[in-house]
CSV table of C-alpha atoms in Angstrom, one decimal:
chain,number,residue,atom,x,y,z
A,1,MET,CA,16.9,12.8,7.6
A,2,PRO,CA,16.0,15.0,4.4
A,3,ALA,CA,13.3,17.8,5.2
A,4,ILE,CA,10.0,16.1,3.7
A,5,ASP,CA,8.6,17.2,0.6
A,6,LEU,CA,4.4,16.0,0.6
A,7,ALA,CA,4.2,16.3,-2.9
A,8,ARG,CA,7.1,14.5,-3.6
A,9,LEU,CA,6.1,11.8,-0.7
A,10,LYS,CA,2.5,11.6,-2.7
A,11,LYS,CA,4.1,11.3,-5.8
A,12,GLN,CA,6.3,8.0,-3.5
A,13,THR,CA,3.0,6.9,-1.7
A,14,ALA,CA,1.4,6.7,-5.5
A,15,ARG,CA,4.1,4.4,-7.2
A,16,LEU,CA,3.6,2.1,-4.2
A,17,ALA,CA,-0.6,2.0,-4.9
A,18,ASP,CA,0.8,0.9,-8.3
A,19,LEU,CA,2.2,-2.1,-7.3
A,20,PHE,CA,-0.4,-3.2,-4.9
A,21,ASP,CA,-0.3,-6.5,-6.8
A,22,GLN,CA,3.8,-7.3,-7.1
A,23,PRO,CA,4.9,-7.4,-3.6
A,24,SER,CA,8.2,-7.9,-4.0
A,25,ALA,CA,8.3,-4.8,-6.6
A,26,PHE,CA,6.4,-3.4,-4.1
A,27,LEU,CA,9.1,-4.5,-1.5
A,28,ARG,CA,11.7,-3.2,-3.4
A,29,GLU,CA,10.0,0.5,-3.8
A,30,LEU,CA,9.0,0.4,-0.2
A,31,ARG,CA,12.4,-0.4,0.9
A,32,GLU,CA,13.7,2.2,-1.2
A,33,VAL,CA,10.5,5.5,0.5
A,34,LEU,CA,11.6,3.8,4.1
A,35,ASP,CA,15.5,4.8,3.9
A,36,HIS,CA,15.3,8.1,2.2
A,37,TYR,CA,13.1,9.0,5.5
A,38,ILE,CA,15.2,6.9,7.8
A,39,ASN,CA,15.7,10.0,11.2
A,40,ARG,CA,18.7,8.8,11.5
A,41,THR,CA,19.3,11.2,14.6
A,42,LEU,CA,17.4,9.0,16.4
A,43,ARG,CA,18.5,5.5,15.3
A,44,SER,CA,19.7,3.8,17.6
A,45,GLN,CA,21.0,-0.1,16.6
A,46,GLY,CA,18.4,-0.2,14.9
A,47,VAL,CA,15.4,-0.7,17.3
A,48,ALA,CA,12.8,1.7,18.3
A,49,PRO,CA,12.1,2.0,22.1
A,50,SER,CA,10.8,-1.4,23.2
A,51,SER,CA,10.7,-2.5,19.8
A,52,VAL,CA,11.8,-6.2,19.6
A,53,LEU,CA,12.2,-5.7,16.0
A,54,PRO,CA,14.7,-3.4,13.3
A,55,THR,CA,13.0,-0.3,12.5
A,56,TYR,CA,14.3,3.0,9.6
A,57,ARG,CA,12.4,4.9,12.9
A,58,THR,CA,9.7,6.3,9.8
A,59,PRO,CA,8.2,9.5,10.7
A,60,ALA,CA,4.8,8.9,11.1
A,61,VAL,CA,3.2,12.3,8.3
A,62,VAL,CA,5.9,9.0,6.3
A,63,LEU,CA,3.8,6.1,7.4
A,64,ARG,CA,0.4,7.9,7.7
A,65,GLN,CA,0.4,8.8,3.7
A,66,ILE,CA,1.3,5.6,2.2
A,67,GLU,CA,-1.8,3.9,4.5
A,68,ILE,CA,-4.3,6.9,2.7
A,69,GLU,CA,-2.5,5.2,-0.7
A,70,LEU,CA,-3.1,2.1,0.2
A,71,GLY,CA,-6.4,1.4,2.5
A,72,PRO,CA,-9.1,2.2,-0.8
A,73,VAL,CA,-6.6,0.2,-3.1
A,74,ALA,CA,-6.0,-2.7,0.1
A,75,GLU,CA,-10.8,-2.7,-0.1
A,76,LYS,CA,-11.3,-3.4,-3.7
A,77,GLN,CA,-8.1,-5.9,-3.9
A,78,PRO,CA,-8.7,-8.2,-1.0
A,79,ILE,CA,-6.7,-11.3,-1.4
A,80,GLN,CA,-3.6,-8.9,-2.8
A,81,ALA,CA,-4.3,-6.7,0.1
A,82,LEU,CA,-3.9,-9.9,1.8
A,83,GLU,CA,-0.9,-10.9,-0.4
A,84,LEU,CA,1.1,-7.6,0.1
A,85,ALA,CA,0.7,-8.0,4.4
A,86,ASP,CA,1.8,-11.5,4.0
A,87,ALA,CA,5.1,-10.1,2.3
A,88,LEU,CA,5.3,-7.1,4.9
A,89,TRP,CA,4.6,-9.3,7.9
A,90,ASP,CA,7.8,-11.8,6.4
A,91,GLU,CA,10.6,-8.5,6.3
A,92,GLY,CA,9.8,-8.2,9.7
A,93,TRP,CA,10.8,-4.8,10.4
A,94,LEU,CA,8.4,-2.4,12.7
A,95,GLU,CA,7.2,0.1,9.6
A,96,THR,CA,6.6,-3.5,7.3
A,97,ARG,CA,4.6,-5.2,10.1
A,98,LEU,CA,2.4,-1.7,11.2
A,99,LEU,CA,1.7,-1.4,7.7
A,100,ALA,CA,1.0,-5.9,6.9
A,101,ALA,CA,-1.5,-4.9,10.8
A,102,PHE,CA,-3.3,-1.9,8.5
A,103,LEU,CA,-4.0,-3.5,5.9
A,104,LEU,CA,-5.7,-6.9,7.6
A,105,GLY,CA,-8.2,-4.2,8.3
A,106,ARG,CA,-9.0,-2.7,5.1
A,107,ILE,CA,-9.9,-6.3,4.0
A,108,PRO,CA,-13.6,-7.0,4.5
A,109,PRO,CA,-14.5,-9.4,7.0
A,110,GLN,CA,-15.9,-12.6,4.1
A,111,GLU,CA,-12.2,-13.3,3.4
A,112,GLU,CA,-12.0,-16.5,4.9
A,113,ARG,CA,-8.5,-16.4,5.6
A,114,LEU,CA,-8.7,-13.2,7.4
A,115,LEU,CA,-9.6,-14.5,11.2
A,116,ALA,CA,-6.5,-17.8,10.9
A,117,ARG,CA,-4.1,-14.6,10.2
A,118,LEU,CA,-5.0,-12.5,13.0
A,119,THR,CA,-4.5,-15.7,15.3
A,120,ALA,CA,-1.7,-16.5,13.7
A,121,TRP,CA,0.4,-12.4,13.6
A,122,THR,CA,-1.3,-12.4,17.6
A,123,GLN,CA,-0.3,-15.1,18.7
A,124,ALA,CA,2.7,-14.7,17.2
A,125,VAL,CA,3.6,-11.2,17.9
A,126,ARG,CA,6.0,-9.7,20.9
A,127,ASP,CA,6.8,-5.5,19.9
A,128,PRO,CA,4.1,-4.3,21.6
A,129,ASN,CA,2.8,-0.9,18.7
A,130,VAL,CA,2.8,-4.0,16.3
A,131,ARG,CA,0.6,-6.3,18.7
A,132,ALA,CA,-1.5,-3.0,20.1
A,133,ALA,CA,-2.8,-2.3,16.0
A,134,LEU,CA,-3.3,-6.5,15.6
A,135,LEU,CA,-5.7,-5.9,17.9
A,136,THR,CA,-7.3,-2.1,16.7
A,137,THR,CA,-6.7,-1.4,13.2
A,138,SER,CA,-6.3,-5.0,11.5
A,139,LEU,CA,-9.9,-6.3,13.6
A,140,THR,CA,-11.3,-2.5,12.6
A,141,ARG,CA,-14.1,-3.9,9.8
A,142,LEU,CA,-14.6,-6.8,11.4
A,143,ARG,CA,-15.6,-5.6,14.9
A,144,LYS,CA,-18.2,-2.9,13.0
A,145,GLU,CA,-20.0,-4.7,10.7
A,146,THR,CA,-19.9,-8.3,11.4
A,147,PRO,CA,-19.5,-7.9,15.2
A,148,ASP,CA,-21.1,-11.3,16.0
A,149,LEU,CA,-18.4,-13.2,14.4
A,150,PHE,CA,-15.7,-10.7,15.4
A,151,LEU,CA,-17.0,-12.4,19.6
A,152,VAL,CA,-16.8,-15.8,17.9
A,153,LEU,CA,-12.3,-15.3,16.8
A,154,VAL,CA,-12.4,-13.7,20.9
A,155,LYS,CA,-14.3,-16.4,22.0
A,156,GLU,CA,-12.0,-18.8,20.4
A,157,TRP,CA,-8.7,-16.7,21.8
A,158,LEU,CA,-10.5,-16.9,26.0
A,159,HIS,CA,-10.3,-21.0,25.6
A,160,PRO,CA,-8.9,-22.2,27.9
A,161,ALA,CA,-6.9,-23.9,26.3
A,162,ARG,CA,-4.9,-21.0,24.9
A,163,GLN,CA,-4.3,-18.8,28.5
A,164,ARG,CA,-1.9,-17.5,26.6
A,165,MET,CA,-3.9,-15.6,24.0
A,166,TRP,CA,-6.4,-14.4,27.2
A,167,SER,CA,-4.2,-11.3,26.9
A,168,ASN,CA,-4.6,-10.6,24.0
A,169,GLY,CA,-8.4,-11.6,23.6
A,170,ILE,CA,-9.0,-9.4,26.7
A,171,GLN,CA,-7.1,-6.1,24.6
A,172,ALA,CA,-9.9,-6.9,21.7
A,173,LEU,CA,-12.9,-6.6,23.4
A,174,VAL,CA,-11.4,-2.8,24.9
A,175,PRO,CA,-12.7,-0.9,21.8
A,176,LEU,CA,-15.8,-3.1,20.7
A,177,ILE,CA,-17.0,-1.9,24.5
A,178,SER,CA,-16.0,1.7,24.3
A,179,SER,CA,-18.0,2.0,20.6
A,180,PRO,CA,-21.2,4.0,20.8
A,181,ASP,CA,-22.9,2.4,19.0
A,182,PHE,CA,-22.4,-1.0,21.1
A,183,ASP,CA,-24.7,-1.6,24.0
A,184,ASN,CA,-24.8,-5.5,24.1
A,185,LEU,CA,-23.1,-6.6,26.8
A,186,PRO,CA,-24.5,-10.3,27.9
A,187,PRO,CA,-22.7,-12.0,25.5
A,188,ILE,CA,-18.6,-10.1,27.1
A,189,PHE,CA,-20.0,-11.0,30.1
A,190,GLU,CA,-20.3,-14.5,28.6
A,191,ILE,CA,-17.1,-14.3,27.2
A,192,VAL,CA,-15.2,-13.7,29.7
A,193,GLU,CA,-16.1,-15.2,33.0
A,194,PRO,CA,-14.2,-17.7,32.6
A,195,ILE,CA,-11.2,-15.7,32.3
A,196,LEU,CA,-12.2,-13.8,35.6
A,197,LYS,CA,-13.4,-16.9,37.8
A,198,ALA,CA,-9.4,-18.2,36.4
A,199,SER,CA,-7.9,-13.8,37.2
A,200,PRO,CA,-4.7,-14.8,37.0
A,201,ALA,CA,-1.5,-12.7,38.0
A,202,ALA,CA,-0.9,-11.8,35.0
A,203,LEU,CA,-3.5,-10.5,33.7
A,204,GLN,CA,-4.0,-8.0,36.3
A,205,SER,CA,-3.7,-5.0,34.1
A,206,ASP,CA,-6.1,-7.2,31.6
A,207,ILE,CA,-8.2,-7.4,33.5
A,208,LYS,CA,-8.5,-4.0,34.7
A,209,GLU,CA,-8.6,-2.3,32.2
A,210,LEU,CA,-11.8,-4.2,30.9
A,211,PHE,CA,-13.7,-3.9,34.1
A,212,VAL,CA,-13.3,0.3,33.7
A,213,THR,CA,-13.7,0.2,30.2
A,214,LEU,CA,-17.4,-2.0,30.7
A,215,TYR,CA,-18.2,0.1,34.1
A,216,GLN,CA,-18.2,3.2,31.7
A,217,ALA,CA,-20.8,1.9,29.3
A,218,SER,CA,-23.0,0.1,32.0
A,219,PRO,CA,-22.3,1.3,35.8
A,220,ASP,CA,-25.3,-0.8,37.1
A,221,GLU,CA,-24.4,-4.1,34.9
A,222,THR,CA,-20.8,-4.5,35.0
A,223,VAL,CA,-21.3,-4.0,39.1
A,224,PHE,CA,-24.3,-6.8,39.4
A,225,PHE,CA,-21.6,-9.0,36.9
A,226,ILE,CA,-18.9,-9.0,39.5
A,227,GLN,CA,-21.1,-10.2,42.5
A,228,GLN,CA,-22.0,-12.7,40.7
A,229,ILE,CA,-18.6,-13.8,39.8
A,230,LEU,CA,-18.0,-14.0,44.1
A,231,LYS,CA,-20.4,-15.1,44.6
A,232,ASP,CA,-20.5,-18.2,41.5
A,233,THR,CA,-16.8,-19.0,42.7
A,234,LYS,CA,-14.8,-20.3,45.3
A,235,ASN,CA,-11.1,-19.5,43.6
A,236,PRO,CA,-10.0,-16.3,45.5
A,237,LEU,CA,-8.1,-14.6,43.1
A,238,PRO,CA,-10.9,-12.7,41.6
A,239,ALA,CA,-11.7,-11.1,45.1
A,240,VAL,CA,-7.8,-10.6,45.4
A,241,THR,CA,-7.3,-9.5,42.3
A,242,LEU,CA,-9.8,-6.5,42.7
A,243,ARG,CA,-9.2,-5.3,46.0
A,244,ARG,CA,-5.2,-5.3,44.0
A,245,MET,CA,-6.6,-3.2,41.4
A,246,SER,CA,-9.2,-0.9,43.7
A,247,PRO,CA,-6.9,1.2,44.6
A,248,ASP,CA,-7.1,2.5,41.0
A,249,LEU,CA,-10.2,2.6,39.7
A,250,PRO,CA,-12.8,5.3,39.3
A,251,GLN,CA,-14.1,6.7,42.7
A,252,ASP,CA,-17.6,5.7,42.3
A,253,PHE,CA,-16.2,2.3,40.7
A,254,GLN,CA,-14.5,2.0,43.5
A,255,ALA,CA,-16.6,2.6,46.2
A,256,SER,CA,-18.9,-0.3,44.3
A,257,VAL,CA,-15.5,-2.9,44.2
A,258,ARG,CA,-15.4,-2.6,48.2
A,259,GLU,CA,-18.4,-2.5,49.2
A,260,LEU,CA,-18.1,-6.0,47.2
A,261,LEU,CA,-15.1,-7.0,48.5
A,262,ARG,CA,-16.6,-6.2,52.0
A,263,LYS,CA,-19.5,-8.1,51.4
A,264,LYS,CA,-18.1,-11.3,50.5
A,265,ARG,CA,-15.5,-11.5,53.5
């Protein structure tokens, strides 16, 4: 891989921004840019560790510069941004899908096709890097500007008939709960209660992260919420899940959970 000339990189990415409303031409130019910066010394059958997608193994500084150039354009041209995101997604490489996820996060929440695209892509995604981007970066504006609409979307993902989406729904909530500007936990409790009462074993890691995040936001509310779940359900799985995860919880939270489990017996 050649050394990165930042001046040249800025010219290359500016050229990409000029082609923003021409997806086919944009992709041709993007392929040339990504190919130019391939780190061949790290390339192994074109697949990144833990990735199921082919990859150019593009240095982070290159992708970041592309995002810097495209972000403002996407905000001004949301329709074109969605069309370009579709083209990037269909291209099927790790880098192009990460850029597609980035563009979704810059599109105004009022764009009517945004929610459908988010749901479709999160249902289909297999790559952990792209999944993480979709559940954080892609939801940025929706989460910050229209939290009520964001919760409507997550509630759809956590519908009892959509068990394959439950993990995505839980992971999407974590950044919202963690936000210092968000302090309205009751709607969160209402949305996740059916999932936590079911407590499937496959979601233990997700549930643990959710509980820890909730506890960090409001210890008293979270402990009371868990108490109500244990009280209101005859399903033994919530107690089993809590018992299994308790050794990994923060010490003060762990003590509260163990006391609740002791009373449950």
